[in-house]
Amino acid sequence: MSRRFTHYDGRYDPRTPSDTSSLVGMLAFAALFPFLLWAVSHPAAAATVVTVGAVTLLLARFGTAAAVRRLRGRSTAFKLPGLGARVEVSLSPKLNR
């Protein structure tokens, strides 16, 4: 049996009201607030960290796409130095749907 909840404008919503988004927002704010204070105290270092992070994400995005184009479903292998383990990697393109 489903209950219906009335909105302030008279509409009905069959979904249960939830404060999840506000809870997630509060936790995210609490987690990021110390970094915000650090960024205000050290703006040059914060700009450097943001720039390096953005460049890293872009290189990972385009580098992965280039590796997929280069490998085209073939596999490549390499050994991890010091461990003697062999790692085999195979990349294939996946269509966005």
One Martini backbone bead per residue (centre of mass of N, CA, C, O) as a GRO file, in nm:
protein
   97
    1MET     BB    1   0.094   0.038   0.025
    2SER     BB    2   0.057   0.366  -0.077
    3ARG     BB    3   0.162   0.678  -0.010
    4ARG     BB    4   0.070   1.023  -0.014
    5PHE     BB    5   0.228   1.335  -0.082
    6THR     BB    6   0.195   1.668  -0.012
    7HIS     BB    7   0.237   1.955  -0.155
    8TYR     BB    8   0.222   2.297  -0.134
    9ASP     BB    9   0.049   2.295  -0.431
   10GLY     BB   10  -0.127   1.997  -0.420
   11ARG     BB   11   0.046   1.784  -0.502
   12TYR     BB   12   0.131   1.446  -0.570
   13ASP     BB   13   0.356   1.200  -0.410
   14PRO     BB   14   0.462   0.860  -0.398
   15ARG     BB   15   0.709   0.943  -0.265
   16THR     BB   16   0.935   0.950  -0.022
   17PRO     BB   17   1.058   1.159   0.180
   18SER     BB   18   1.395   1.309   0.169
   19ASP     BB   19   1.731   1.398   0.323
   20THR     BB   20   1.979   1.304   0.154
   21SER     BB   21   2.089   1.552   0.004
   22SER     BB   22   2.146   1.719   0.263
   23LEU     BB   23   2.337   1.514   0.391
   24VAL     BB   24   2.548   1.504   0.167
   25GLY     BB   25   2.608   1.807   0.167
   26MET     BB   26   2.706   1.823   0.459
   27LEU     BB   27   2.939   1.617   0.434
   28ALA     BB   28   3.088   1.761   0.206
   29PHE     BB   29   3.136   2.024   0.354
   30ALA     BB   30   3.291   1.900   0.597
   31ALA     BB   31   3.521   1.777   0.413
   32LEU     BB   32   3.595   2.062   0.246
   33PHE     BB   33   3.653   2.295   0.448
   34PRO     BB   34   3.961   2.262   0.508
   35PHE     BB   35   4.042   2.311   0.208
   36LEU     BB   36   3.926   2.594   0.192
   37LEU     BB   37   4.106   2.720   0.409
   38TRP     BB   38   4.371   2.651   0.267
   39ALA     BB   39   4.311   2.807   0.001
   40VAL     BB   40   4.295   3.086   0.140
   41SER     BB   41   4.589   3.075   0.264
   42HIS     BB   42   4.695   2.918  -0.026
   43PRO     BB   43   4.648   3.014  -0.342
   44ALA     BB   44   4.889   2.909  -0.510
   45ALA     BB   45   4.876   2.612  -0.424
   46ALA     BB   46   4.581   2.567  -0.505
   47ALA     BB   47   4.617   2.631  -0.807
   48THR     BB   48   4.822   2.406  -0.856
   49VAL     BB   49   4.647   2.166  -0.772
   50VAL     BB   50   4.418   2.215  -0.974
   51THR     BB   51   4.588   2.209  -1.231
   52VAL     BB   52   4.711   1.927  -1.196
   53GLY     BB   53   4.439   1.778  -1.179
   54ALA     BB   54   4.328   1.863  -1.457
   55VAL     BB   55   4.561   1.751  -1.628
   56THR     BB   56   4.538   1.459  -1.531
   57LEU     BB   57   4.249   1.409  -1.630
   58LEU     BB   58   4.302   1.471  -1.929
   59LEU     BB   59   4.526   1.261  -1.974
   60ALA     BB   60   4.355   1.017  -1.895
   61ARG     BB   61   4.133   1.049  -2.102
   62PHE     BB   62   4.313   1.068  -2.368
   63GLY     BB   63   4.506   0.830  -2.308
   64THR     BB   64   4.293   0.607  -2.307
   65ALA     BB   65   4.187   0.654  -2.593
   66ALA     BB   66   4.462   0.603  -2.732
   67ALA     BB   67   4.500   0.313  -2.626
   68VAL     BB   68   4.251   0.194  -2.758
   69ARG     BB   69   4.330   0.261  -3.051
   70ARG     BB   70   4.603   0.105  -3.047
   71LEU     BB   71   4.499  -0.186  -2.951
   72ARG     BB   72   4.220  -0.302  -3.048
   73GLY     BB   73   4.192  -0.570  -2.835
   74ARG     BB   74   4.461  -0.614  -2.770
   75SER     BB   75   4.733  -0.741  -2.595
   76THR     BB   76   4.941  -0.650  -2.317
   77ALA     BB   77   5.265  -0.690  -2.155
   78PHE     BB   78   5.408  -0.672  -1.816
   79LYS     BB   79   5.658  -0.624  -1.576
   80LEU     BB   80   5.713  -0.612  -1.236
   81PRO     BB   81   5.941  -0.472  -1.059
   82GLY     BB   82   6.040  -0.695  -0.790
   83LEU     BB   83   5.789  -0.916  -0.831
   84GLY     BB   84   5.750  -1.094  -1.105
   85ALA     BB   85   5.500  -0.986  -1.241
   86ARG     BB   86   5.240  -1.035  -1.480
   87VAL     BB   87   5.079  -0.796  -1.692
   88GLU     BB   88   4.759  -0.789  -1.854
   89VAL     BB   89   4.635  -0.580  -2.126
   90SER     BB   90   4.291  -0.498  -2.233
   91LEU     BB   91   4.147  -0.291  -2.489
   92SER     BB   92   3.810  -0.171  -2.555
   93PRO     BB   93   3.560  -0.033  -2.706
   94LYS     BB   94   3.280   0.169  -2.584
   95LEU     BB   95   2.970   0.250  -2.628
   96ASN     BB   96   2.762   0.508  -2.604
   97ARG     BB   97   2.413   0.502  -2.454
   0.00000   0.00000   0.00000
